[in-house]
Amino acid sequence: MLSLLYLILYIPAVVSSSSQMAGIFPQDPALPIGSTLTATCSVSPDLGLHASSLFWSLNGRRLPSSSYSVLSPTALSVTLPGLPASRQRSGDNLVCHNHGGHVLAGSCLYIGMPPVKPVNLTCWSRNTKDLTCRWAPGGQGETFIKTKYTLKYKLRWYGRERECEEYNAAQPYSCYIPRDLALFTPYEIWVEATNQLGSATSDVITLDILDVVTTDPPTGVSVSRVGNLEDHLSVRWESPPALKDFLFQAKYQIRYRLEDNSDWKVMDDVGNQTSCRLAGLRPGTVYFVQVRCNPVGIFGSRRAGIWSEWSHPTAASTPHSERVLSGSCDSKSGDSNSTLRRELKQFFGWVRNHAYGCGGMSIKLYDQWRVWMQKSHKTRNQVLQGDKS
């Protein structure tokens, strides 16, 4: 029992003594790509090892003895020319071994590039309550050495420099400031990039929170048919609730697409309305519709806001065309239908160009006329089919 206890206490003492009695210089160096490194492994005479019995490895691969130099009975160096970039962020492992392969000492090599000036710094505030900033690393962005990015900001004319603390692991080049932001006062914001080889600073941007506001997407988006009009859909929505008490004038955009098509068509001229009429659609077709908001001139800001995210897609289908389903073979009737559709397209094209928004002109009476015309054509086709039979 006493011998077993002695063995347990003795083994750690040997490991500890060995680790303290050998070392590599330089320890954990950071070097530019292409550098030449000469490292030296020194061992204590108490270990009873001669330098000629030692060997080196890099990332687990034994280095050729031709790169060694015996400097003294207790010191062996290795020269590594034209070092390539580090294979891993934690550094490449340079290790000194005794003749049996046991590790005597190790060093991490950090081979890469100094940071490049960060670029494309942009920021936005959701509902004036917070601030999110995003940037891109300069150059190719890969320095092969772990680089730390720090977003800093301060009030332009007074106040101390502060650092953003909430970085997004999923989006490494962004940071979120959730609170304690001043309105009506410009901020100076910049990003600093640092690693073991140096540092770089982005351009400083100056902004007022009110000039970079974005909102939540519009809520309550609904899409419905317009009576029996087979090529129309009506879209309605509500203003973003977080900004209902703010003094601003919103702009809205609508986009829509066919159910089996990934291409969206965007309507830019909706204006400050919260409803819109989509015209010229395909009969009997499912459409997906989304709406987004841009707050303009919050509290008198002279700059346009930032577009919100799109609302969740809302689907609706246009009615089937009764004239297509009637199966009429009357060429004159078909020509009349084609002329009618061409005239209607021309009319609605004029509406879109001159009404400043797809709902800026009342066409209730025109809608009634369209329904009457459709019924008239249906009745005519039924009479013609009855005559032929």
mmCIF file of C-alpha atoms in Angstrom:
data_model
loop_
_atom_site.group_PDB
_atom_site.id
_atom_site.type_symbol
_atom_site.label_atom_id
_atom_site.label_comp_id
_atom_site.label_asym_id
_atom_site.label_seq_id
_atom_site.Cartn_x
_atom_site.Cartn_y
_atom_site.Cartn_z
ATOM 1 C CA MET A 1 0.000 0.000 0.000
ATOM 2 C CA LEU A 2 2.834 2.377 0.851
ATOM 3 C CA SER A 3 4.617 1.606 -2.432
ATOM 4 C CA LEU A 4 1.431 2.314 -4.420
ATOM 5 C CA LEU A 5 0.995 5.646 -2.657
ATOM 6 C CA TYR A 6 4.625 6.492 -3.377
ATOM 7 C CA LEU A 7 4.095 5.729 -7.106
ATOM 8 C CA ILE A 8 1.006 7.962 -7.323
ATOM 9 C CA LEU A 9 2.865 10.865 -5.729
ATOM 10 C CA TYR A 10 6.036 10.280 -7.681
ATOM 11 C CA ILE A 11 4.683 10.293 -11.261
ATOM 12 C CA PRO A 12 3.276 13.861 -11.235
ATOM 13 C CA ALA A 13 6.560 15.096 -9.812
ATOM 14 C CA VAL A 14 8.458 13.660 -12.784
ATOM 15 C CA VAL A 15 6.039 15.199 -15.336
ATOM 16 C CA SER A 16 6.177 18.552 -13.612
ATOM 17 C CA SER A 17 9.953 18.486 -13.442
ATOM 18 C CA SER A 18 10.247 17.553 -17.137
ATOM 19 C CA SER A 19 7.933 20.345 -18.249
ATOM 20 C CA GLN A 20 9.916 22.891 -16.273
ATOM 21 C CA MET A 21 13.305 21.620 -17.410
ATOM 22 C CA ALA A 22 12.766 22.076 -21.181
ATOM 23 C CA GLY A 23 11.503 24.985 -23.220
ATOM 24 C CA ILE A 24 11.250 26.466 -26.724
ATOM 25 C CA PHE A 25 12.258 29.958 -27.717
ATOM 26 C CA PRO A 26 10.545 31.969 -29.088
ATOM 27 C CA GLN A 27 7.393 30.893 -27.320
ATOM 28 C CA ASP A 28 4.111 31.228 -29.284
ATOM 29 C CA PRO A 29 5.349 33.755 -31.881
ATOM 30 C CA ALA A 30 3.115 35.597 -34.379
ATOM 31 C CA LEU A 31 4.714 36.054 -37.798
ATOM 32 C CA PRO A 32 3.687 37.301 -41.248
ATOM 33 C CA ILE A 33 3.140 34.750 -44.011
ATOM 34 C CA GLY A 34 6.414 33.868 -45.736
ATOM 35 C CA SER A 35 8.602 34.514 -42.695
ATOM 36 C CA THR A 36 11.567 32.332 -41.705
ATOM 37 C CA LEU A 37 11.614 31.102 -38.120
ATOM 38 C CA THR A 38 14.503 29.639 -36.148
ATOM 39 C CA ALA A 39 13.353 28.067 -32.896
ATOM 40 C CA THR A 40 15.534 26.570 -30.165
ATOM 41 C CA CYS A 41 14.716 23.730 -27.787
ATOM 42 C CA SER A 42 16.773 23.896 -24.578
ATOM 43 C CA VAL A 43 16.832 21.087 -22.040
ATOM 44 C CA SER A 44 18.238 20.954 -18.534
ATOM 45 C CA PRO A 45 21.426 18.904 -18.020
ATOM 46 C CA ASP A 46 19.571 17.163 -15.210
ATOM 47 C CA LEU A 47 17.498 15.303 -17.783
ATOM 48 C CA GLY A 48 20.570 13.519 -19.093
ATOM 49 C CA LEU A 49 19.631 14.153 -22.723
ATOM 50 C CA HIS A 50 21.986 15.207 -25.490
ATOM 51 C CA ALA A 51 20.694 17.686 -28.074
ATOM 52 C CA SER A 52 21.608 15.337 -30.936
ATOM 53 C CA SER A 53 19.063 12.786 -29.648
ATOM 54 C CA LEU A 54 16.142 15.224 -29.867
ATOM 55 C CA PHE A 55 13.841 15.815 -32.837
ATOM 56 C CA TRP A 56 11.120 18.319 -33.934
ATOM 57 C CA SER A 57 7.568 17.960 -35.255
ATOM 58 C CA LEU A 58 5.117 20.458 -36.735
ATOM 59 C CA ASN A 59 1.392 19.661 -36.482
ATOM 60 C CA GLY A 60 2.248 16.022 -35.756
ATOM 61 C CA ARG A 61 4.620 15.637 -38.732
ATOM 62 C CA ARG A 62 8.275 14.992 -37.982
ATOM 63 C CA LEU A 63 10.569 17.636 -39.475
ATOM 64 C CA PRO A 64 13.667 16.546 -41.444
ATOM 65 C CA SER A 65 16.952 16.462 -39.527
ATOM 66 C CA SER A 66 18.545 18.574 -42.272
ATOM 67 C CA SER A 67 16.726 21.584 -40.785
ATOM 68 C CA TYR A 68 18.300 21.009 -37.316
ATOM 69 C CA SER A 69 21.388 22.589 -35.791
ATOM 70 C CA VAL A 70 23.020 21.388 -32.559
ATOM 71 C CA LEU A 71 23.934 24.591 -30.762
ATOM 72 C CA SER A 72 25.251 22.918 -27.588
ATOM 73 C CA PRO A 73 24.888 19.605 -25.784
ATOM 74 C CA THR A 74 21.567 20.899 -24.380
ATOM 75 C CA ALA A 75 20.223 23.047 -27.226
ATOM 76 C CA LEU A 76 18.822 22.019 -30.631
ATOM 77 C CA SER A 77 17.450 24.532 -33.141
ATOM 78 C CA VAL A 78 15.243 24.118 -36.216
ATOM 79 C CA THR A 79 14.865 26.530 -39.125
ATOM 80 C CA LEU A 80 11.533 26.841 -40.979
ATOM 81 C CA PRO A 81 11.784 28.980 -44.146
ATOM 82 C CA GLY A 82 8.839 30.537 -46.031
ATOM 83 C CA LEU A 83 6.191 29.731 -43.454
ATOM 84 C CA PRO A 84 2.704 29.285 -44.945
ATOM 85 C CA ALA A 85 -0.457 30.544 -43.267
ATOM 86 C CA SER A 86 -1.560 28.780 -40.102
ATOM 87 C CA ARG A 87 -3.878 25.856 -40.730
ATOM 88 C CA GLN A 88 -5.889 26.486 -37.581
ATOM 89 C CA ARG A 89 -6.915 29.549 -35.586
ATOM 90 C CA SER A 90 -5.376 28.116 -32.388
ATOM 91 C CA GLY A 91 -1.937 28.142 -34.026
ATOM 92 C CA ASP A 92 0.319 25.479 -35.560
ATOM 93 C CA ASN A 93 1.955 23.147 -33.033
ATOM 94 C CA LEU A 94 5.778 23.110 -33.021
ATOM 95 C CA VAL A 95 6.963 20.416 -30.603
ATOM 96 C CA CYS A 96 10.354 19.249 -29.292
ATOM 97 C CA HIS A 97 10.654 15.493 -28.504
ATOM 98 C CA ASN A 98 13.206 13.227 -26.846
ATOM 99 C CA HIS A 99 14.559 10.206 -28.739
ATOM 100 C CA GLY A 100 11.612 8.070 -27.544
ATOM 101 C CA GLY A 101 9.029 10.502 -28.923
ATOM 102 C CA HIS A 102 7.909 11.962 -25.589
ATOM 103 C CA VAL A 103 7.024 15.655 -25.644
ATOM 104 C CA LEU A 104 9.562 17.881 -23.925
ATOM 105 C CA ALA A 105 8.182 21.317 -24.871
ATOM 106 C CA GLY A 106 5.809 22.943 -27.332
ATOM 107 C CA SER A 107 5.118 26.283 -28.973
ATOM 108 C CA CYS A 108 2.196 27.623 -31.058
ATOM 109 C CA LEU A 109 3.025 29.397 -34.297
ATOM 110 C CA TYR A 110 0.564 32.086 -35.481
ATOM 111 C CA ILE A 111 1.311 32.743 -39.151
ATOM 112 C CA GLY A 112 -0.946 35.136 -40.997
ATOM 113 C CA MET A 113 -1.544 38.769 -41.860
ATOM 114 C CA PRO A 114 -2.335 41.902 -39.895
ATOM 115 C CA PRO A 115 -5.972 43.039 -40.084
ATOM 116 C CA VAL A 116 -7.208 45.082 -43.013
ATOM 117 C CA LYS A 117 -9.362 48.174 -42.498
ATOM 118 C CA PRO A 118 -13.044 47.120 -42.042
ATOM 119 C CA VAL A 119 -15.419 48.503 -44.679
ATOM 120 C CA ASN A 120 -19.132 49.026 -45.449
ATOM 121 C CA LEU A 121 -20.168 49.980 -41.915
ATOM 122 C CA THR A 122 -23.942 50.530 -41.817
ATOM 123 C CA CYS A 123 -26.374 50.870 -38.912
ATOM 124 C CA TRP A 124 -30.135 50.899 -38.393
ATOM 125 C CA SER A 125 -32.559 51.356 -35.501
ATOM 126 C CA ARG A 126 -35.745 49.337 -35.104
ATOM 127 C CA ASN A 127 -38.519 51.668 -33.949
ATOM 128 C CA THR A 128 -35.917 54.152 -32.485
ATOM 129 C CA LYS A 129 -35.375 51.797 -29.515
ATOM 130 C CA ASP A 130 -32.019 50.220 -30.382
ATOM 131 C CA LEU A 131 -29.156 50.209 -32.886
ATOM 132 C CA THR A 132 -27.679 47.384 -34.955
ATOM 133 C CA CYS A 133 -24.502 47.816 -36.983
ATOM 134 C CA ARG A 134 -22.953 45.572 -39.588
ATOM 135 C CA TRP A 135 -19.643 45.756 -41.462
ATOM 136 C CA ALA A 136 -17.387 43.707 -43.720
ATOM 137 C CA PRO A 137 -13.745 42.765 -43.161
ATOM 138 C CA GLY A 138 -11.326 44.535 -45.460
ATOM 139 C CA GLY A 139 -9.586 42.700 -48.303
ATOM 140 C CA GLN A 140 -10.423 39.017 -48.436
ATOM 141 C CA GLY A 141 -11.222 39.103 -44.720
ATOM 142 C CA GLU A 142 -9.157 36.011 -43.868
ATOM 143 C CA THR A 143 -5.982 36.825 -41.940
ATOM 144 C CA PHE A 144 -5.373 33.195 -40.814
ATOM 145 C CA ILE A 145 -5.042 34.537 -37.282
ATOM 146 C CA LYS A 146 -8.014 35.104 -35.024
ATOM 147 C CA THR A 147 -9.003 38.749 -35.416
ATOM 148 C CA LYS A 148 -11.107 40.619 -32.879
ATOM 149 C CA TYR A 149 -13.586 43.228 -34.126
ATOM 150 C CA THR A 150 -14.796 45.904 -31.714
ATOM 151 C CA LEU A 151 -17.613 48.347 -32.515
ATOM 152 C CA LYS A 152 -17.102 51.675 -30.753
ATOM 153 C CA TYR A 153 -19.356 54.719 -30.571
ATOM 154 C CA LYS A 154 -19.755 58.056 -28.834
ATOM 155 C CA LEU A 155 -21.850 61.198 -29.019
ATOM 156 C CA ARG A 156 -20.301 63.533 -31.535
ATOM 157 C CA TRP A 157 -19.736 66.611 -29.369
ATOM 158 C CA TYR A 158 -19.584 65.162 -25.885
ATOM 159 C CA GLY A 159 -19.719 61.903 -23.983
ATOM 160 C CA ARG A 160 -17.213 59.146 -23.488
ATOM 161 C CA GLU A 161 -16.209 56.427 -25.912
ATOM 162 C CA ARG A 162 -18.201 53.224 -25.460
ATOM 163 C CA GLU A 163 -17.986 49.684 -26.812
ATOM 164 C CA CYS A 164 -20.794 47.544 -28.160
ATOM 165 C CA GLU A 165 -21.090 44.326 -26.150
ATOM 166 C CA GLU A 166 -23.687 42.121 -27.860
ATOM 167 C CA TYR A 167 -22.058 40.415 -30.831
ATOM 168 C CA ASN A 168 -23.941 37.879 -32.927
ATOM 169 C CA ALA A 169 -22.125 34.556 -33.287
ATOM 170 C CA ALA A 170 -24.295 33.655 -36.290
ATOM 171 C CA GLN A 171 -23.354 36.953 -37.985
ATOM 172 C CA PRO A 172 -19.745 37.573 -36.934
ATOM 173 C CA TYR A 173 -19.476 41.072 -38.401
ATOM 174 C CA SER A 174 -22.360 42.725 -36.534
ATOM 175 C CA CYS A 175 -23.168 44.101 -33.088
ATOM 176 C CA TYR A 176 -26.349 45.113 -31.263
ATOM 177 C CA ILE A 177 -26.834 48.063 -28.873
ATOM 178 C CA PRO A 178 -30.165 47.452 -27.103
ATOM 179 C CA ARG A 179 -30.660 50.574 -24.972
ATOM 180 C CA ASP A 180 -29.468 53.939 -23.605
ATOM 181 C CA LEU A 181 -29.391 55.723 -26.965
ATOM 182 C CA ALA A 182 -29.957 59.448 -27.387
ATOM 183 C CA LEU A 183 -32.252 60.999 -29.989
ATOM 184 C CA PHE A 184 -31.722 64.310 -31.820
ATOM 185 C CA THR A 185 -27.942 64.020 -31.268
ATOM 186 C CA PRO A 186 -25.517 62.536 -33.819
ATOM 187 C CA TYR A 187 -23.269 59.593 -32.973
ATOM 188 C CA GLU A 188 -19.808 58.787 -34.271
ATOM 189 C CA ILE A 189 -19.400 55.058 -34.896
ATOM 190 C CA TRP A 190 -16.428 52.985 -36.053
ATOM 191 C CA VAL A 191 -14.943 49.465 -35.947
ATOM 192 C CA GLU A 192 -11.479 48.421 -34.787
ATOM 193 C CA ALA A 193 -9.885 45.150 -35.914
ATOM 194 C CA THR A 194 -6.942 43.726 -33.938
ATOM 195 C CA ASN A 195 -4.840 40.580 -33.919
ATOM 196 C CA GLN A 196 -1.326 39.610 -32.849
ATOM 197 C CA LEU A 197 0.209 41.304 -35.887
ATOM 198 C CA GLY A 198 -1.448 44.704 -35.652
ATOM 199 C CA SER A 199 -4.684 46.672 -35.844
ATOM 200 C CA ALA A 200 -6.814 48.610 -38.337
ATOM 201 C CA THR A 201 -9.707 51.059 -37.951
ATOM 202 C CA SER A 202 -12.671 51.645 -40.268
ATOM 203 C CA ASP A 203 -13.835 55.041 -41.431
ATOM 204 C CA VAL A 204 -15.941 56.868 -38.847
ATOM 205 C CA ILE A 205 -19.602 57.287 -39.778
ATOM 206 C CA THR A 206 -21.828 59.972 -38.252
ATOM 207 C CA LEU A 207 -25.552 59.406 -37.879
ATOM 208 C CA ASP A 208 -28.633 60.446 -35.949
ATOM 209 C CA ILE A 209 -30.804 57.574 -34.729
ATOM 210 C CA LEU A 210 -33.874 59.244 -36.297
ATOM 211 C CA ASP A 211 -32.233 59.094 -39.725
ATOM 212 C CA VAL A 212 -31.746 55.315 -39.723
ATOM 213 C CA VAL A 213 -35.086 54.081 -38.384
ATOM 214 C CA THR A 214 -36.742 50.964 -39.706
ATOM 215 C CA THR A 215 -40.029 49.523 -38.491
ATOM 216 C CA ASP A 216 -41.596 46.176 -37.897
ATOM 217 C CA PRO A 217 -43.374 44.888 -41.030
ATOM 218 C CA PRO A 218 -46.987 46.036 -41.544
ATOM 219 C CA THR A 219 -49.520 43.868 -39.728
ATOM 220 C CA GLY A 220 -52.975 42.562 -40.601
ATOM 221 C CA VAL A 221 -52.179 42.040 -44.285
ATOM 222 C CA SER A 222 -55.227 40.650 -46.096
ATOM 223 C CA VAL A 223 -55.844 39.907 -49.765
ATOM 224 C CA SER A 224 -59.337 39.470 -51.194
ATOM 225 C CA ARG A 225 -61.176 39.311 -54.502
ATOM 226 C CA VAL A 226 -62.887 42.332 -56.046
ATOM 227 C CA GLY A 227 -66.356 41.060 -56.795
ATOM 228 C CA ASN A 228 -66.343 38.973 -59.976
ATOM 229 C CA LEU A 229 -63.403 40.786 -61.564
ATOM 230 C CA GLU A 230 -61.148 37.937 -62.612
ATOM 231 C CA ASP A 231 -57.923 39.992 -62.914
ATOM 232 C CA HIS A 232 -58.120 42.057 -59.690
ATOM 233 C CA LEU A 233 -57.166 41.544 -56.035
ATOM 234 C CA SER A 234 -57.565 43.990 -53.162
ATOM 235 C CA VAL A 235 -54.761 44.279 -50.563
ATOM 236 C CA ARG A 236 -55.189 45.874 -47.120
ATOM 237 C CA TRP A 237 -52.845 46.234 -44.148
ATOM 238 C CA GLU A 238 -52.243 48.159 -40.911
ATOM 239 C CA SER A 239 -49.409 50.514 -39.992
ATOM 240 C CA PRO A 240 -46.612 49.089 -37.791
ATOM 241 C CA PRO A 241 -48.009 49.291 -34.218
ATOM 242 C CA ALA A 242 -44.740 50.440 -32.600
ATOM 243 C CA LEU A 243 -44.804 53.712 -34.551
ATOM 244 C CA LYS A 244 -48.482 54.680 -34.313
ATOM 245 C CA ASP A 245 -47.684 57.456 -31.823
ATOM 246 C CA PHE A 246 -44.759 58.849 -33.825
ATOM 247 C CA LEU A 247 -44.947 61.854 -36.125
ATOM 248 C CA PHE A 248 -44.023 60.489 -39.543
ATOM 249 C CA GLN A 249 -45.424 59.640 -42.944
ATOM 250 C CA ALA A 250 -44.917 56.063 -44.055
ATOM 251 C CA LYS A 251 -44.238 54.801 -47.542
ATOM 252 C CA TYR A 252 -45.299 51.308 -48.482
ATOM 253 C CA GLN A 253 -44.261 48.807 -51.115
ATOM 254 C CA ILE A 254 -46.130 45.733 -52.292
ATOM 255 C CA ARG A 255 -44.705 42.749 -54.045
ATOM 256 C CA TYR A 256 -46.569 39.753 -55.419
ATOM 257 C CA ARG A 257 -45.837 36.576 -57.335
ATOM 258 C CA LEU A 258 -47.584 33.618 -58.885
ATOM 259 C CA GLU A 259 -47.866 30.474 -56.787
ATOM 260 C CA ASP A 260 -45.579 28.499 -59.120
ATOM 261 C CA ASN A 261 -43.102 31.325 -59.768
ATOM 262 C CA SER A 262 -40.265 32.604 -57.575
ATOM 263 C CA ASP A 263 -40.011 36.012 -59.289
ATOM 264 C CA TRP A 264 -41.620 38.896 -57.398
ATOM 265 C CA LYS A 265 -43.157 41.950 -59.063
ATOM 266 C CA VAL A 266 -42.749 45.097 -56.927
ATOM 267 C CA MET A 267 -45.112 48.099 -56.852
ATOM 268 C CA ASP A 268 -43.169 51.180 -55.724
ATOM 269 C CA ASP A 269 -45.881 53.836 -55.950
ATOM 270 C CA VAL A 270 -48.266 52.789 -53.190
ATOM 271 C CA GLY A 271 -47.530 55.923 -51.133
ATOM 272 C CA ASN A 272 -48.976 56.448 -47.648
ATOM 273 C CA GLN A 273 -52.125 54.371 -48.232
ATOM 274 C CA THR A 274 -52.956 51.222 -46.307
ATOM 275 C CA SER A 275 -54.848 49.579 -49.173
ATOM 276 C CA CYS A 276 -54.167 48.881 -52.801
ATOM 277 C CA ARG A 277 -55.786 47.309 -55.884
ATOM 278 C CA LEU A 278 -53.719 44.883 -57.983
ATOM 279 C CA ALA A 279 -54.896 44.836 -61.608
ATOM 280 C CA GLY A 280 -54.010 42.947 -64.764
ATOM 281 C CA LEU A 281 -53.655 39.592 -62.962
ATOM 282 C CA ARG A 282 -54.230 36.131 -64.402
ATOM 283 C CA PRO A 283 -57.736 34.733 -63.850
ATOM 284 C CA GLY A 284 -58.045 31.614 -61.715
ATOM 285 C CA THR A 285 -54.526 31.958 -60.282
ATOM 286 C CA VAL A 286 -53.137 31.897 -56.729
ATOM 287 C CA TYR A 287 -50.973 34.902 -55.817
ATOM 288 C CA PHE A 288 -48.713 35.495 -52.818
ATOM 289 C CA VAL A 289 -48.541 39.100 -51.563
ATOM 290 C CA GLN A 290 -46.197 40.878 -49.122
ATOM 291 C CA VAL A 291 -46.022 44.478 -47.839
ATOM 292 C CA ARG A 292 -43.204 46.497 -46.242
ATOM 293 C CA CYS A 293 -42.886 49.960 -44.719
ATOM 294 C CA ASN A 294 -40.450 52.867 -44.853
ATOM 295 C CA PRO A 295 -40.910 55.551 -42.144
ATOM 296 C CA VAL A 296 -40.279 58.962 -43.700
ATOM 297 C CA GLY A 297 -39.455 62.069 -41.664
ATOM 298 C CA ILE A 298 -39.768 60.770 -38.098
ATOM 299 C CA PHE A 299 -39.903 63.807 -35.786
ATOM 300 C CA GLY A 300 -38.945 66.009 -38.727
ATOM 301 C CA SER A 301 -35.920 64.043 -39.934
ATOM 302 C CA ARG A 302 -34.956 65.116 -43.450
ATOM 303 C CA ARG A 303 -33.777 61.688 -44.513
ATOM 304 C CA ALA A 304 -35.807 58.753 -45.734
ATOM 305 C CA GLY A 305 -35.994 55.821 -43.373
ATOM 306 C CA ILE A 306 -34.936 52.235 -44.027
ATOM 307 C CA TRP A 307 -37.288 49.668 -45.506
ATOM 308 C CA SER A 308 -38.636 47.122 -43.037
ATOM 309 C CA GLU A 309 -38.595 43.393 -43.604
ATOM 310 C CA TRP A 310 -41.404 42.067 -45.783
ATOM 311 C CA SER A 311 -44.558 40.882 -44.046
ATOM 312 C CA HIS A 312 -45.370 37.183 -44.025
ATOM 313 C CA PRO A 313 -46.766 36.078 -47.411
ATOM 314 C CA THR A 314 -50.557 36.175 -47.732
ATOM 315 C CA ALA A 315 -52.238 34.117 -50.456
ATOM 316 C CA ALA A 316 -55.433 34.639 -52.455
ATOM 317 C CA SER A 317 -56.742 33.500 -55.835
ATOM 318 C CA THR A 318 -58.385 35.429 -58.632
ATOM 319 C CA PRO A 319 -61.777 34.211 -59.944
ATOM 320 C CA HIS A 320 -61.881 31.958 -63.009
ATOM 321 C CA SER A 321 -62.686 33.718 -66.251
ATOM 322 C CA GLU A 322 -66.273 32.884 -67.257
ATOM 323 C CA ARG A 323 -65.565 33.757 -70.874
ATOM 324 C CA VAL A 324 -62.740 31.237 -71.065
ATOM 325 C CA LEU A 325 -64.846 28.517 -69.422
ATOM 326 C CA SER A 326 -67.837 29.085 -71.790
ATOM 327 C CA GLY A 327 -66.025 27.328 -74.636
ATOM 328 C CA SER A 328 -67.455 29.655 -77.299
ATOM 329 C CA CYS A 329 -66.211 29.124 -80.856
ATOM 330 C CA ASP A 330 -67.598 32.386 -82.240
ATOM 331 C CA SER A 331 -64.603 34.140 -83.822
ATOM 332 C CA LYS A 332 -66.322 37.498 -83.735
ATOM 333 C CA SER A 333 -67.063 37.113 -80.044
ATOM 334 C CA GLY A 334 -63.430 36.123 -79.464
ATOM 335 C CA ASP A 335 -62.222 39.181 -81.342
ATOM 336 C CA SER A 336 -64.542 41.355 -79.267
ATOM 337 C CA ASN A 337 -63.213 39.848 -76.049
ATOM 338 C CA SER A 338 -59.624 40.452 -77.141
ATOM 339 C CA THR A 339 -60.419 44.067 -77.994
ATOM 340 C CA LEU A 340 -62.140 44.539 -74.648
ATOM 341 C CA ARG A 341 -59.205 43.105 -72.698
ATOM 342 C CA ARG A 342 -56.738 45.252 -74.677
ATOM 343 C CA GLU A 343 -58.749 48.397 -73.960
ATOM 344 C CA LEU A 344 -58.975 47.523 -70.256
ATOM 345 C CA LYS A 345 -55.223 46.952 -70.012
ATOM 346 C CA GLN A 346 -54.624 50.319 -71.656
ATOM 347 C CA PHE A 347 -57.037 51.993 -69.248
ATOM 348 C CA PHE A 348 -55.450 50.495 -66.119
ATOM 349 C CA GLY A 349 -52.002 51.297 -67.456
ATOM 350 C CA TRP A 350 -53.083 54.915 -67.607
ATOM 351 C CA VAL A 351 -54.453 54.677 -64.040
ATOM 352 C CA ARG A 352 -51.155 53.329 -62.705
ATOM 353 C CA ASN A 353 -49.202 56.102 -64.456
ATOM 354 C CA HIS A 354 -51.413 59.008 -63.418
ATOM 355 C CA ALA A 355 -53.138 58.108 -60.144
ATOM 356 C CA TYR A 356 -49.953 58.077 -57.970
ATOM 357 C CA GLY A 357 -50.721 54.741 -56.376
ATOM 358 C CA CYS A 358 -52.767 51.746 -57.270
ATOM 359 C CA GLY A 359 -55.717 52.909 -55.168
ATOM 360 C CA GLY A 360 -55.560 56.635 -55.816
ATOM 361 C CA MET A 361 -58.594 56.749 -58.128
ATOM 362 C CA SER A 362 -62.138 55.632 -57.384
ATOM 363 C CA ILE A 363 -63.274 53.098 -59.981
ATOM 364 C CA LYS A 364 -66.377 51.741 -58.279
ATOM 365 C CA LEU A 365 -68.631 52.729 -61.183
ATOM 366 C CA TYR A 366 -66.127 51.292 -63.638
ATOM 367 C CA ASP A 367 -66.084 48.012 -61.689
ATOM 368 C CA GLN A 368 -69.874 47.804 -61.993
ATOM 369 C CA TRP A 369 -69.603 48.341 -65.704
ATOM 370 C CA ARG A 370 -66.989 45.552 -65.941
ATOM 371 C CA VAL A 371 -69.274 43.099 -64.126
ATOM 372 C CA TRP A 372 -72.196 44.050 -66.402
ATOM 373 C CA MET A 373 -70.010 43.530 -69.467
ATOM 374 C CA GLN A 374 -68.901 40.106 -68.268
ATOM 375 C CA LYS A 375 -72.520 39.050 -67.678
ATOM 376 C CA SER A 376 -73.504 40.395 -71.070
ATOM 377 C CA HIS A 377 -70.793 38.364 -72.800
ATOM 378 C CA LYS A 378 -71.801 35.263 -70.845
ATOM 379 C CA THR A 379 -75.439 35.649 -71.884
ATOM 380 C CA ARG A 380 -74.470 36.209 -75.525
ATOM 381 C CA ASN A 381 -72.284 33.079 -75.556
ATOM 382 C CA GLN A 382 -75.077 30.978 -74.052
ATOM 383 C CA VAL A 383 -77.534 32.209 -76.719
ATOM 384 C CA LEU A 384 -75.050 31.439 -79.487
ATOM 385 C CA GLN A 385 -74.432 27.943 -78.157
ATOM 386 C CA GLY A 386 -78.237 27.372 -77.938
ATOM 387 C CA ASP A 387 -78.698 28.449 -81.560
ATOM 388 C CA LYS A 388 -75.970 26.096 -82.770
ATOM 389 C CA SER A 389 -77.428 23.154 -80.896
#
